[in-house]
């Protein structure tokens, strides 16, 4: 699985767990840390944990190495490092405070709606 396919899998997995306001920042050429940042939020600690756990489970099912996962117990900002993709799962109240989209405002945004749109039959 290439990095773009992995990013799309992460977006679909987060969406399946009802993550809100999913944003993907293309970090290539901007950050040495990752090619993509995936940012989303849940409305409660339980939902943040559910989204994060599902992302971890799907990564493991697909033999994707999880370098690090932090913040799960407090469920305010869970960071999941998938090497070329860093996933940030925020609690709704904390997302606006940290405002990563503004911090990395020079990054191009990926069209999440296109990823989540159902495949059309030709």
Backbone as JSON, one array per atom type, in Angstrom:
{
  "sequence": "XXXXXXXXXXXXXXXXXXXXXXXXXXXXXXXXXXXXXXXXXXXXXXXXXXXXXXXXXXXXXXXXXXXXXXXXXXXXXXXXXXXXXXXXXXXXXXXXXXXXXXXXXXXXXXXXXXXXXXXXXX",
  "N": [[0.85, -1.18, 0.0], [0.64, 2.13, -0.96], [1.59, 5.47, 0.16], [-0.45, 7.35, -0.38], [-2.71, 5.71, -0.71], [-2.82, 4.66, 1.86], [-3.34, 7.0, 3.32], [-5.91, 7.56, 2.36], [-7.26, 5.3, 3.32], [-7.07, 5.77, 6.07], [-8.63, 8.12, 6.25], [-11.17, 7.15, 5.43], [-11.6, 5.26, 7.44], [-11.66, 6.83, 9.78], [-13.92, 8.34, 9.15], [-15.85, 6.33, 9.11], [-16.13, 5.87, 11.82], [-17.43, 8.05, 12.59], [-15.96, 10.41, 12.84], [-15.47, 13.92, 12.98], [-15.32, 16.78, 10.8], [-13.07, 16.12, 9.1], [-9.83, 16.69, 8.03], [-7.21, 16.87, 5.68], [-3.87, 17.47, 5.35], [-1.45, 18.12, 2.98], [1.72, 17.48, 3.45], [4.08, 17.21, 2.13], [7.23, 18.35, 1.24], [7.01, 20.38, 3.04], [7.15, 19.52, 5.66], [9.41, 17.43, 7.38], [8.57, 15.39, 8.86], [6.25, 13.96, 8.07], [4.3, 12.88, 5.19], [1.62, 13.39, 5.05], [-0.76, 15.01, 7.15], [-3.47, 13.97, 8.99], [-6.35, 15.23, 10.29], [-8.84, 15.31, 12.71], [-11.91, 15.28, 14.68], [-13.61, 14.2, 17.68], [-16.66, 14.2, 19.58], [-16.65, 13.61, 22.25], [-14.76, 12.14, 24.97], [-14.96, 9.36, 24.85], [-15.71, 8.96, 22.16], [-13.44, 9.97, 20.85], [-11.57, 8.07, 21.71], [-12.73, 5.78, 20.53], [-12.51, 6.32, 17.78], [-9.71, 6.49, 17.57], [-8.91, 3.92, 18.44], [-10.06, 2.31, 16.45], [-8.63, 3.2, 14.21], [-6.09, 2.31, 14.95], [-6.56, -0.48, 15.05], [-7.27, -1.04, 12.35], [-4.89, -0.33, 11.09], [-3.15, -2.28, 12.16], [-4.41, -4.61, 11.16], [-3.8, -4.33, 8.49], [-1.1, -4.65, 8.37], [0.41, -2.35, 8.92], [2.85, -0.39, 10.27], [2.72, 1.02, 13.46], [4.27, 3.64, 14.68], [4.13, 5.19, 16.96], [1.72, 5.9, 19.47], [-0.01, 8.24, 21.16], [-1.63, 9.83, 23.95], [-4.04, 8.55, 24.24], [-5.26, 7.66, 26.68], [-6.12, 10.01, 28.0], [-7.61, 11.17, 26.03], [-7.92, 13.66, 24.73], [-6.28, 14.74, 22.82], [-5.21, 12.68, 20.57], [-2.43, 11.27, 19.15], [-1.36, 9.58, 16.38], [1.22, 7.96, 14.96], [1.99, 6.97, 11.88], [4.27, 6.63, 10.4], [4.69, 7.84, 7.47], [2.38, 9.21, 7.65], [0.72, 11.24, 9.91], [-1.68, 11.1, 12.31], [-4.08, 13.08, 13.85], [-6.27, 13.04, 16.37], [-8.59, 14.83, 17.8], [-10.31, 16.0, 20.76], [-13.34, 17.72, 20.45], [-13.41, 20.21, 21.85], [-10.72, 20.83, 22.14], [-9.59, 20.95, 19.65], [-9.98, 23.42, 18.24], [-8.48, 25.08, 19.84], [-5.77, 24.29, 19.51], [-5.55, 24.4, 16.74], [-4.3, 23.27, 14.29], [-4.57, 23.34, 11.53], [-4.34, 26.05, 10.89], [-1.8, 26.57, 11.9], [-0.23, 25.06, 10.17], [-0.77, 26.34, 7.78], [0.32, 26.82, 5.26], [0.31, 24.45, 3.94], [-1.07, 22.38, 1.4], [-4.51, 21.52, 1.1], [-6.09, 18.38, 1.04], [-8.73, 17.06, -0.92], [-11.15, 15.89, 0.88], [-13.81, 15.17, 0.58], [-13.84, 14.06, -1.98], [-12.48, 11.71, -1.53], [-14.22, 10.37, 0.15], [-16.49, 10.16, -1.38], [-18.87, 8.05, -2.93], [-17.87, 5.38, -5.07], [-18.32, 5.72, -8.49], [-20.12, 3.89, -10.91], [-18.99, 3.07, -14.08]],
  "CA": [[0.0, 0.0, 0.0], [1.45, 3.35, -0.99], [1.22, 6.46, 1.18], [-1.74, 7.95, -0.72], [-3.74, 4.72, -0.38], [-2.9, 4.61, 3.32], [-4.04, 8.21, 3.75], [-7.33, 7.38, 2.03], [-7.77, 4.3, 4.27], [-7.2, 6.48, 7.35], [-9.78, 9.03, 6.14], [-12.4, 6.35, 5.41], [-11.74, 4.64, 8.76], [-12.12, 7.89, 10.7], [-15.29, 8.67, 8.78], [-16.7, 5.2, 9.55], [-16.35, 6.03, 13.26], [-18.12, 9.35, 12.73], [-15.07, 11.55, 13.12], [-16.02, 15.14, 12.4], [-14.46, 17.79, 10.19], [-11.8, 15.49, 8.72], [-8.99, 17.5, 7.15], [-5.93, 16.25, 5.32], [-2.88, 18.44, 4.9], [-0.35, 17.54, 2.22], [2.91, 18.05, 4.09], [5.26, 16.95, 1.33], [8.0, 19.55, 0.97], [6.81, 21.34, 4.13], [7.57, 18.9, 6.9], [10.19, 16.21, 7.26], [7.96, 14.42, 9.76], [5.27, 13.12, 7.4], [3.77, 13.34, 3.91], [0.25, 13.87, 5.3], [-1.39, 15.1, 8.47], [-4.91, 13.79, 8.99], [-6.84, 15.89, 11.5], [-10.3, 15.16, 12.88], [-12.26, 15.35, 16.1], [-14.79, 13.55, 18.22], [-17.4, 15.1, 20.48], [-16.49, 13.17, 23.64], [-13.56, 11.33, 25.17], [-15.27, 8.01, 24.36], [-15.65, 8.95, 20.71], [-12.02, 10.13, 20.48], [-10.96, 6.77, 21.91], [-13.26, 4.84, 19.55], [-11.88, 6.65, 16.49], [-8.29, 6.13, 17.68], [-8.79, 2.45, 18.51], [-10.37, 1.77, 15.13], [-7.47, 3.5, 13.36], [-5.03, 1.38, 15.35], [-6.94, -1.84, 14.63], [-7.19, -1.13, 10.89], [-3.47, -0.32, 10.76], [-2.6, -3.59, 12.48], [-4.99, -5.57, 10.22], [-3.17, -4.12, 7.19], [0.35, -4.75, 8.58], [0.98, -1.01, 8.89], [3.54, -0.15, 11.53], [2.38, 2.19, 14.26], [5.5, 4.04, 15.36], [3.8, 5.7, 18.29], [0.35, 6.37, 19.7], [0.03, 8.94, 22.45], [-2.78, 10.62, 24.34], [-5.26, 7.74, 24.24], [-5.9, 7.59, 28.0], [-6.79, 11.28, 28.32], [-8.55, 11.34, 24.92], [-8.12, 15.07, 24.37], [-5.54, 14.84, 21.56], [-4.51, 11.41, 20.33], [-1.53, 11.34, 18.01], [-1.0, 8.25, 15.87], [2.3, 8.11, 13.99], [2.04, 5.86, 10.94], [5.47, 6.93, 9.61], [4.48, 8.9, 6.49], [1.12, 9.88, 7.96], [0.49, 11.49, 11.33], [-3.1, 11.31, 12.53], [-4.39, 13.84, 15.05], [-7.68, 12.9, 16.73], [-8.83, 15.77, 18.89], [-11.62, 16.26, 21.35], [-13.89, 18.93, 19.82], [-13.04, 21.42, 22.59], [-9.29, 21.11, 22.05], [-9.15, 21.15, 18.26], [-9.89, 24.84, 17.88], [-7.42, 25.7, 20.64], [-4.47, 24.02, 18.89], [-5.71, 24.93, 15.38], [-3.19, 22.81, 13.45], [-4.78, 23.76, 10.15], [-3.78, 27.39, 10.75], [-0.36, 26.46, 12.14], [0.36, 24.54, 8.95], [-1.59, 26.97, 6.76], [0.95, 26.81, 3.93], [0.12, 23.12, 3.36], [-2.25, 22.2, 0.56], [-5.52, 20.64, 1.67], [-6.56, 17.32, 0.16], [-10.18, 17.04, -1.01], [-11.65, 14.74, 1.64], [-15.09, 14.77, -0.01], [-13.57, 13.19, -3.12], [-12.08, 10.4, -0.98], [-15.38, 9.73, 0.76], [-17.57, 10.01, -2.36], [-19.01, 6.66, -3.39], [-17.34, 5.09, -6.4], [-19.36, 5.71, -9.53], [-19.97, 2.85, -11.91], [-18.86, 3.62, -15.44]],
  "C": [[0.89, 1.24, 0.0], [0.88, 4.38, -0.01], [-0.13, 7.12, 0.89], [-2.88, 6.98, -0.39], [-3.92, 4.6, 1.12], [-3.64, 5.83, 3.86], [-5.53, 8.08, 3.51], [-7.98, 6.36, 2.96], [-7.99, 4.95, 5.64], [-8.43, 7.39, 7.33], [-11.08, 8.23, 6.19], [-12.66, 5.7, 6.77], [-12.24, 5.66, 9.78], [-13.58, 8.25, 10.42], [-16.27, 7.57, 9.23], [-17.02, 5.28, 11.04], [-16.92, 7.4, 13.59], [-17.22, 10.48, 13.23], [-15.62, 12.76, 12.39], [-14.93, 16.02, 11.83], [-13.08, 17.22, 9.86], [-11.08, 16.4, 7.73], [-7.7, 16.75, 6.89], [-5.04, 17.34, 4.76], [-1.76, 17.7, 4.19], [0.93, 18.21, 2.69], [4.19, 17.83, 3.29], [5.95, 18.26, 0.96], [7.88, 20.61, 2.06], [7.36, 20.81, 5.44], [8.38, 17.65, 6.61], [9.57, 15.07, 8.07], [7.05, 13.45, 9.01], [4.87, 13.72, 6.06], [2.37, 13.93, 4.08], [-0.01, 14.0, 6.79], [-2.88, 14.89, 8.25], [-5.4, 14.31, 10.33], [-8.36, 15.71, 11.55], [-10.62, 15.32, 14.37], [-13.5, 14.52, 16.4], [-15.41, 14.47, 19.25], [-17.3, 14.71, 21.95], [-15.2, 12.36, 23.74], [-13.77, 9.91, 24.63], [-15.18, 7.94, 22.84], [-14.21, 9.11, 20.21], [-11.31, 8.79, 20.62], [-11.44, 5.75, 20.87], [-12.63, 5.06, 18.17], [-10.43, 6.17, 16.51], [-8.09, 4.63, 17.69], [-9.06, 1.82, 17.16], [-9.22, 2.03, 14.15], [-6.31, 2.55, 13.67], [-5.33, -0.03, 14.85], [-6.82, -2.02, 13.13], [-5.73, -1.13, 10.44], [-2.86, -1.71, 11.01], [-3.11, -4.67, 11.52], [-4.31, -5.5, 8.85], [-1.64, -4.14, 7.27], [1.06, -3.41, 8.42], [1.58, -0.74, 10.27], [3.04, 1.13, 12.19], [3.63, 2.55, 15.05], [5.23, 4.48, 16.79], [2.34, 6.1, 18.31], [0.34, 6.97, 21.09], [-1.28, 9.68, 22.7], [-4.08, 9.85, 24.47], [-5.99, 7.78, 25.59], [-6.66, 8.86, 28.35], [-7.82, 11.66, 27.25], [-8.9, 12.81, 24.64], [-7.42, 15.36, 23.03], [-4.74, 13.56, 21.43], [-3.71, 11.58, 19.06], [-1.15, 9.92, 17.63], [0.0, 8.45, 14.74], [2.38, 6.84, 13.14], [3.19, 6.07, 9.94], [5.21, 8.09, 8.65], [3.2, 9.68, 6.71], [1.04, 10.04, 9.47], [-0.98, 11.87, 11.48], [-3.28, 12.02, 13.87], [-5.89, 13.71, 15.29], [-7.9, 13.74, 17.97], [-10.19, 15.56, 19.52], [-12.07, 17.59, 20.76], [-13.4, 20.21, 20.51], [-11.57, 21.8, 22.44], [-8.82, 21.4, 20.62], [-9.0, 22.61, 17.91], [-8.77, 25.55, 18.65], [-6.05, 25.51, 19.95], [-4.42, 24.45, 17.43], [-4.54, 24.56, 14.45], [-3.34, 23.24, 12.0], [-4.21, 25.17, 9.92], [-2.26, 27.37, 10.93], [0.37, 26.0, 10.88], [-0.42, 25.08, 7.74], [-0.99, 26.99, 5.37], [0.84, 25.45, 3.25], [-1.14, 23.09, 2.5], [-3.22, 21.24, 1.25], [-5.95, 19.63, 0.61], [-8.09, 17.34, 0.2], [-10.73, 15.77, -0.36], [-12.97, 14.25, 1.06], [-14.89, 13.83, -1.19], [-13.17, 11.78, -2.65], [-13.31, 9.65, -0.48], [-16.55, 9.53, -0.2], [-17.66, 8.56, -2.81], [-18.46, 6.52, -4.8], [-18.49, 5.05, -7.4], [-19.07, 4.6, -10.51], [-19.94, 3.49, -13.3], [-19.63, 2.77, -16.42]]
}
